[in-house]
Amino acid sequence: YYTGNPIQNQSMFYGREQELALLREDFVHSSANTVVVLYGQRRSGKSSLLYKLIQMPILDPHIPIRIDMQHETLNFSTSRFLRKIAYYIYRELSKRGCSIRPPDPTTFDYDATFALDLFLDEVEVVLGMRKLVILIDEFEILEEKVIKGELDRDIFVYLRSLMQHRRGIHFLLAGTHTIKDLITEYWSVFFNIAIHRRLSKLTPDAARELITRPIEGVLEY
């Protein structure tokens, strides 16, 4: 295995059964919108777990949408961030055979929040009883962008509004901190609505499988 590289090949993913079961409970068995903060040390496997969620039917019938904040740092702005959320939703729904119009990029330049709201109105019709699960990897980057002036600070209030009042959207925020650890005022709007799930060490059985199974038949421990 390679430390630091997220696992995308699911045959190389070991353990995390309890964490995955809890996330399924949070998202699939909840009628209300749910916000989960998945936190843990760097290189603890958060990104690998998000890949697991989007590649396997763990959250069925709901539809996971992964947004890698490290990938979105170039030419960052509020309109670009919300436009990319709409695009990733459109791309995933299209893969699943859902008929929906692509988001119009020009409308986001004019009024980004209104443009996303209109797009989500159309998405709700297509979804029916299903929900979106928005997985934001490295969510602390949002704060960095606000501090640099690349992102409007009101984005946090808008996201909270989506989390609480937009039908059919769950959120998972993955990072190294809990909401309470983030001392800036931006995160205070999420204090009372987020469930925290810690990603810690592998269990002894999962660690043993990680070491021995990939080289089974070649090398014996």
mmCIF file of C-alpha atoms in Angstrom:
data_model
loop_
_atom_site.group_PDB
_atom_site.id
_atom_site.type_symbol
_atom_site.label_atom_id
_atom_site.label_comp_id
_atom_site.label_asym_id
_atom_site.label_seq_id
_atom_site.Cartn_x
_atom_site.Cartn_y
_atom_site.Cartn_z
ATOM 1 C CA TYR A 1 0.000 0.000 0.000
ATOM 2 C CA TYR A 2 1.016 3.630 -0.493
ATOM 3 C CA THR A 3 0.425 6.096 2.302
ATOM 4 C CA GLY A 4 -1.135 9.326 1.122
ATOM 5 C CA ASN A 5 -2.744 7.966 -2.047
ATOM 6 C CA PRO A 6 -6.537 7.498 -1.777
ATOM 7 C CA ILE A 7 -7.680 3.980 -2.641
ATOM 8 C CA GLN A 8 -9.856 3.927 -5.769
ATOM 9 C CA ASN A 9 -9.475 0.207 -6.510
ATOM 10 C CA GLN A 10 -12.068 -1.277 -4.187
ATOM 11 C CA SER A 11 -10.345 -4.681 -4.150
ATOM 12 C CA MET A 12 -7.621 -2.913 -2.133
ATOM 13 C CA PHE A 13 -10.001 -1.366 0.401
ATOM 14 C CA TYR A 14 -9.989 -3.107 3.785
ATOM 15 C CA GLY A 15 -11.936 -2.584 6.968
ATOM 16 C CA ARG A 16 -14.136 0.385 7.921
ATOM 17 C CA GLU A 17 -17.250 -1.780 8.120
ATOM 18 C CA GLN A 18 -18.478 -0.023 11.268
ATOM 19 C CA GLU A 19 -17.869 3.457 9.860
ATOM 20 C CA LEU A 20 -19.658 2.606 6.619
ATOM 21 C CA ALA A 21 -22.588 1.123 8.522
ATOM 22 C CA LEU A 22 -22.912 4.299 10.599
ATOM 23 C CA LEU A 23 -22.836 6.506 7.509
ATOM 24 C CA ARG A 24 -25.482 4.366 5.856
ATOM 25 C CA GLU A 25 -27.586 4.729 8.982
ATOM 26 C CA ASP A 26 -27.061 8.510 8.943
ATOM 27 C CA PHE A 27 -28.016 9.002 5.307
ATOM 28 C CA VAL A 28 -30.198 6.144 4.117
ATOM 29 C CA HIS A 29 -32.363 5.606 7.173
ATOM 30 C CA SER A 30 -32.973 9.286 7.910
ATOM 31 C CA SER A 31 -36.052 11.029 6.545
ATOM 32 C CA ALA A 32 -34.686 14.460 7.462
ATOM 33 C CA ASN A 33 -31.702 16.128 5.815
ATOM 34 C CA THR A 34 -28.489 15.042 7.540
ATOM 35 C CA VAL A 35 -25.102 16.758 7.898
ATOM 36 C CA VAL A 36 -22.141 14.577 8.897
ATOM 37 C CA VAL A 37 -18.597 15.727 9.628
ATOM 38 C CA LEU A 38 -16.138 12.888 8.952
ATOM 39 C CA TYR A 39 -12.890 13.832 10.675
ATOM 40 C CA GLY A 40 -9.539 12.245 11.367
ATOM 41 C CA GLN A 41 -5.809 12.701 11.022
ATOM 42 C CA ARG A 42 -4.303 13.259 7.604
ATOM 43 C CA ARG A 43 -3.678 9.997 5.736
ATOM 44 C CA SER A 44 -6.221 8.195 7.891
ATOM 45 C CA GLY A 45 -8.256 7.141 4.849
ATOM 46 C CA LYS A 46 -11.044 9.739 4.602
ATOM 47 C CA SER A 47 -10.709 10.220 0.837
ATOM 48 C CA SER A 48 -10.498 6.457 0.296
ATOM 49 C CA LEU A 49 -13.733 6.040 2.235
ATOM 50 C CA LEU A 50 -15.440 8.699 0.086
ATOM 51 C CA TYR A 51 -14.380 6.806 -3.045
ATOM 52 C CA LYS A 52 -15.904 3.702 -1.490
ATOM 53 C CA LEU A 53 -19.193 5.545 -1.027
ATOM 54 C CA ILE A 54 -19.372 6.705 -4.654
ATOM 55 C CA GLN A 55 -18.192 3.443 -6.238
ATOM 56 C CA MET A 56 -20.255 0.961 -4.236
ATOM 57 C CA PRO A 57 -24.051 0.859 -3.648
ATOM 58 C CA ILE A 58 -23.691 1.611 0.051
ATOM 59 C CA LEU A 59 -25.923 4.692 -0.004
ATOM 60 C CA ASP A 60 -28.519 3.320 -2.440
ATOM 61 C CA PRO A 61 -31.061 4.483 -3.407
ATOM 62 C CA HIS A 62 -29.493 7.882 -2.749
ATOM 63 C CA ILE A 63 -26.890 9.383 -5.080
ATOM 64 C CA PRO A 64 -23.456 10.440 -3.735
ATOM 65 C CA ILE A 65 -21.709 13.411 -5.350
ATOM 66 C CA ARG A 66 -17.994 13.861 -4.489
ATOM 67 C CA ILE A 67 -16.404 17.325 -4.564
ATOM 68 C CA ASP A 68 -12.625 17.439 -4.026
ATOM 69 C CA MET A 69 -11.831 20.913 -2.709
ATOM 70 C CA GLN A 70 -8.134 20.511 -3.511
ATOM 71 C CA HIS A 71 -9.090 20.060 -7.165
ATOM 72 C CA GLU A 72 -11.204 23.236 -7.105
ATOM 73 C CA THR A 73 -8.589 25.683 -5.799
ATOM 74 C CA LEU A 74 -7.499 27.140 -9.173
ATOM 75 C CA ASN A 75 -9.319 30.384 -10.140
ATOM 76 C CA PHE A 76 -11.647 29.901 -7.199
ATOM 77 C CA SER A 77 -14.726 32.080 -6.720
ATOM 78 C CA THR A 78 -18.228 31.788 -5.265
ATOM 79 C CA SER A 79 -19.851 31.525 -8.697
ATOM 80 C CA ARG A 80 -17.330 28.917 -9.854
ATOM 81 C CA PHE A 81 -17.769 26.831 -6.691
ATOM 82 C CA LEU A 82 -21.566 26.708 -6.965
ATOM 83 C CA ARG A 83 -21.360 26.129 -10.713
ATOM 84 C CA LYS A 84 -19.095 23.124 -10.152
ATOM 85 C CA ILE A 85 -21.521 21.697 -7.568
ATOM 86 C CA ALA A 86 -24.276 21.908 -10.178
ATOM 87 C CA TYR A 87 -22.027 20.354 -12.829
ATOM 88 C CA TYR A 88 -21.011 17.396 -10.650
ATOM 89 C CA ILE A 89 -24.670 16.749 -9.822
ATOM 90 C CA TYR A 90 -25.587 16.917 -13.510
ATOM 91 C CA ARG A 91 -22.716 14.595 -14.477
ATOM 92 C CA GLU A 92 -23.650 11.948 -11.924
ATOM 93 C CA LEU A 93 -27.355 12.055 -12.758
ATOM 94 C CA SER A 94 -26.529 11.735 -16.460
ATOM 95 C CA LYS A 95 -24.414 8.654 -15.753
ATOM 96 C CA ARG A 96 -27.443 7.127 -14.077
ATOM 97 C CA GLY A 97 -29.665 7.770 -17.074
ATOM 98 C CA CYS A 98 -31.577 10.730 -15.626
ATOM 99 C CA SER A 99 -32.808 13.241 -18.190
ATOM 100 C CA ILE A 100 -31.887 16.724 -17.022
ATOM 101 C CA ARG A 101 -30.638 19.888 -18.674
ATOM 102 C CA PRO A 102 -27.018 20.835 -17.983
ATOM 103 C CA PRO A 103 -26.523 23.943 -15.826
ATOM 104 C CA ASP A 104 -26.010 27.150 -17.799
ATOM 105 C CA PRO A 105 -22.597 28.593 -16.774
ATOM 106 C CA THR A 106 -23.568 32.170 -17.661
ATOM 107 C CA THR A 107 -26.406 32.245 -15.129
ATOM 108 C CA PHE A 108 -23.946 31.538 -12.319
ATOM 109 C CA ASP A 109 -21.861 34.568 -13.269
ATOM 110 C CA TYR A 110 -24.944 36.753 -12.859
ATOM 111 C CA ASP A 111 -26.468 35.316 -9.652
ATOM 112 C CA ALA A 112 -24.819 32.101 -8.471
ATOM 113 C CA THR A 113 -27.105 31.166 -5.575
ATOM 114 C CA PHE A 114 -30.270 31.806 -7.588
ATOM 115 C CA ALA A 115 -28.859 29.784 -10.493
ATOM 116 C CA LEU A 116 -28.094 26.817 -8.223
ATOM 117 C CA ASP A 117 -31.545 27.061 -6.626
ATOM 118 C CA LEU A 118 -33.209 26.903 -10.037
ATOM 119 C CA PHE A 119 -31.052 23.949 -11.038
ATOM 120 C CA LEU A 120 -31.857 22.104 -7.803
ATOM 121 C CA ASP A 121 -35.580 22.687 -8.430
ATOM 122 C CA GLU A 122 -35.214 20.692 -11.649
ATOM 123 C CA VAL A 123 -33.110 18.051 -9.902
ATOM 124 C CA GLU A 124 -35.800 17.459 -7.266
ATOM 125 C CA VAL A 125 -38.301 16.530 -9.970
ATOM 126 C CA VAL A 126 -35.891 13.960 -11.415
ATOM 127 C CA LEU A 127 -34.894 12.500 -8.049
ATOM 128 C CA GLY A 128 -38.360 11.562 -6.845
ATOM 129 C CA MET A 129 -37.909 9.883 -3.463
ATOM 130 C CA ARG A 130 -34.130 9.666 -3.787
ATOM 131 C CA LYS A 131 -31.723 12.174 -2.257
ATOM 132 C CA LEU A 132 -28.348 13.616 -3.134
ATOM 133 C CA VAL A 133 -25.460 13.087 -0.732
ATOM 134 C CA ILE A 134 -22.933 15.886 -1.298
ATOM 135 C CA LEU A 135 -19.480 14.676 -0.177
ATOM 136 C CA ILE A 136 -17.098 17.637 0.278
ATOM 137 C CA ASP A 137 -13.509 16.428 0.734
ATOM 138 C CA GLU A 138 -11.061 18.773 2.545
ATOM 139 C CA PHE A 139 -13.928 21.044 3.571
ATOM 140 C CA GLU A 140 -11.666 23.358 5.604
ATOM 141 C CA ILE A 141 -10.431 24.825 2.308
ATOM 142 C CA LEU A 142 -13.692 26.790 2.193
ATOM 143 C CA GLU A 143 -12.512 28.833 5.165
ATOM 144 C CA GLU A 144 -9.104 29.415 3.575
ATOM 145 C CA LYS A 145 -10.800 30.800 0.477
ATOM 146 C CA VAL A 146 -12.932 33.184 2.534
ATOM 147 C CA ILE A 147 -9.849 34.475 4.356
ATOM 148 C CA LYS A 148 -8.111 35.037 1.001
ATOM 149 C CA GLY A 149 -11.136 36.934 -0.295
ATOM 150 C CA GLU A 150 -11.840 34.381 -3.035
ATOM 151 C CA LEU A 151 -15.120 33.221 -1.516
ATOM 152 C CA ASP A 152 -17.984 35.239 -0.052
ATOM 153 C CA ARG A 153 -18.315 34.613 3.678
ATOM 154 C CA ASP A 154 -22.081 34.305 3.299
ATOM 155 C CA ILE A 155 -21.479 30.971 1.533
ATOM 156 C CA PHE A 156 -21.695 29.299 4.948
ATOM 157 C CA VAL A 157 -25.155 30.732 5.603
ATOM 158 C CA TYR A 158 -26.271 29.658 2.144
ATOM 159 C CA LEU A 159 -24.959 26.107 2.652
ATOM 160 C CA ARG A 160 -26.758 25.896 5.973
ATOM 161 C CA SER A 161 -29.960 26.958 4.222
ATOM 162 C CA LEU A 162 -29.495 24.129 1.692
ATOM 163 C CA MET A 163 -28.798 21.677 4.484
ATOM 164 C CA GLN A 164 -31.891 22.589 6.454
ATOM 165 C CA HIS A 165 -34.515 23.619 3.931
ATOM 166 C CA ARG A 166 -33.717 22.137 0.513
ATOM 167 C CA ARG A 167 -35.613 18.863 0.157
ATOM 168 C CA GLY A 168 -33.546 15.817 -0.643
ATOM 169 C CA ILE A 169 -29.937 16.827 0.064
ATOM 170 C CA HIS A 170 -27.587 15.299 2.644
ATOM 171 C CA PHE A 171 -24.070 16.630 3.245
ATOM 172 C CA LEU A 172 -20.872 14.900 4.350
ATOM 173 C CA LEU A 173 -17.937 17.207 5.184
ATOM 174 C CA ALA A 174 -14.615 15.350 5.360
ATOM 175 C CA GLY A 175 -11.548 16.935 6.937
ATOM 176 C CA THR A 176 -9.097 16.943 9.803
ATOM 177 C CA HIS A 177 -11.232 18.969 12.231
ATOM 178 C CA THR A 178 -14.551 18.846 13.985
ATOM 179 C CA ILE A 179 -16.769 21.905 13.653
ATOM 180 C CA LYS A 180 -16.031 22.807 17.276
ATOM 181 C CA ASP A 181 -12.285 22.796 16.546
ATOM 182 C CA LEU A 182 -12.707 25.494 13.899
ATOM 183 C CA ILE A 183 -12.680 28.642 15.982
ATOM 184 C CA THR A 184 -13.598 31.188 13.298
ATOM 185 C CA GLU A 185 -17.137 32.531 13.251
ATOM 186 C CA TYR A 186 -17.842 31.173 9.772
ATOM 187 C CA TRP A 187 -18.459 27.656 11.066
ATOM 188 C CA SER A 188 -20.735 28.670 13.942
ATOM 189 C CA VAL A 189 -23.814 28.268 11.729
ATOM 190 C CA PHE A 190 -23.181 24.507 11.649
ATOM 191 C CA PHE A 191 -22.657 23.952 15.391
ATOM 192 C CA ASN A 192 -26.094 22.536 16.146
ATOM 193 C CA ILE A 193 -26.843 20.584 12.978
ATOM 194 C CA ALA A 194 -23.790 18.379 12.326
ATOM 195 C CA ILE A 195 -23.196 14.778 13.422
ATOM 196 C CA HIS A 196 -19.501 14.006 13.957
ATOM 197 C CA ARG A 197 -17.969 10.673 12.911
ATOM 198 C CA ARG A 198 -14.313 10.031 13.727
ATOM 199 C CA LEU A 199 -12.148 7.979 11.391
ATOM 200 C CA SER A 200 -9.439 6.429 13.534
ATOM 201 C CA LYS A 201 -7.111 3.433 13.275
ATOM 202 C CA LEU A 202 -8.007 0.234 11.470
ATOM 203 C CA THR A 203 -9.174 -2.665 13.594
ATOM 204 C CA PRO A 204 -6.535 -5.399 14.146
ATOM 205 C CA ASP A 205 -8.374 -7.745 11.741
ATOM 206 C CA ALA A 206 -8.568 -5.109 9.000
ATOM 207 C CA ALA A 207 -4.902 -4.190 9.450
ATOM 208 C CA ARG A 208 -3.954 -7.861 9.178
ATOM 209 C CA GLU A 209 -5.920 -8.186 5.930
ATOM 210 C CA LEU A 210 -4.334 -5.024 4.541
ATOM 211 C CA ILE A 211 -0.866 -6.476 5.109
ATOM 212 C CA THR A 212 -1.403 -10.091 4.080
ATOM 213 C CA ARG A 213 -4.153 -10.362 1.454
ATOM 214 C CA PRO A 214 -2.637 -8.302 -1.417
ATOM 215 C CA ILE A 215 0.434 -10.602 -1.478
ATOM 216 C CA GLU A 216 -1.433 -13.825 -0.695
ATOM 217 C CA GLY A 217 0.197 -16.730 -2.537
ATOM 218 C CA VAL A 218 3.383 -14.743 -3.144
ATOM 219 C CA LEU A 219 4.637 -13.928 0.324
ATOM 220 C CA GLU A 220 3.630 -15.456 3.635
ATOM 221 C CA TYR A 221 3.658 -13.594 6.946
#
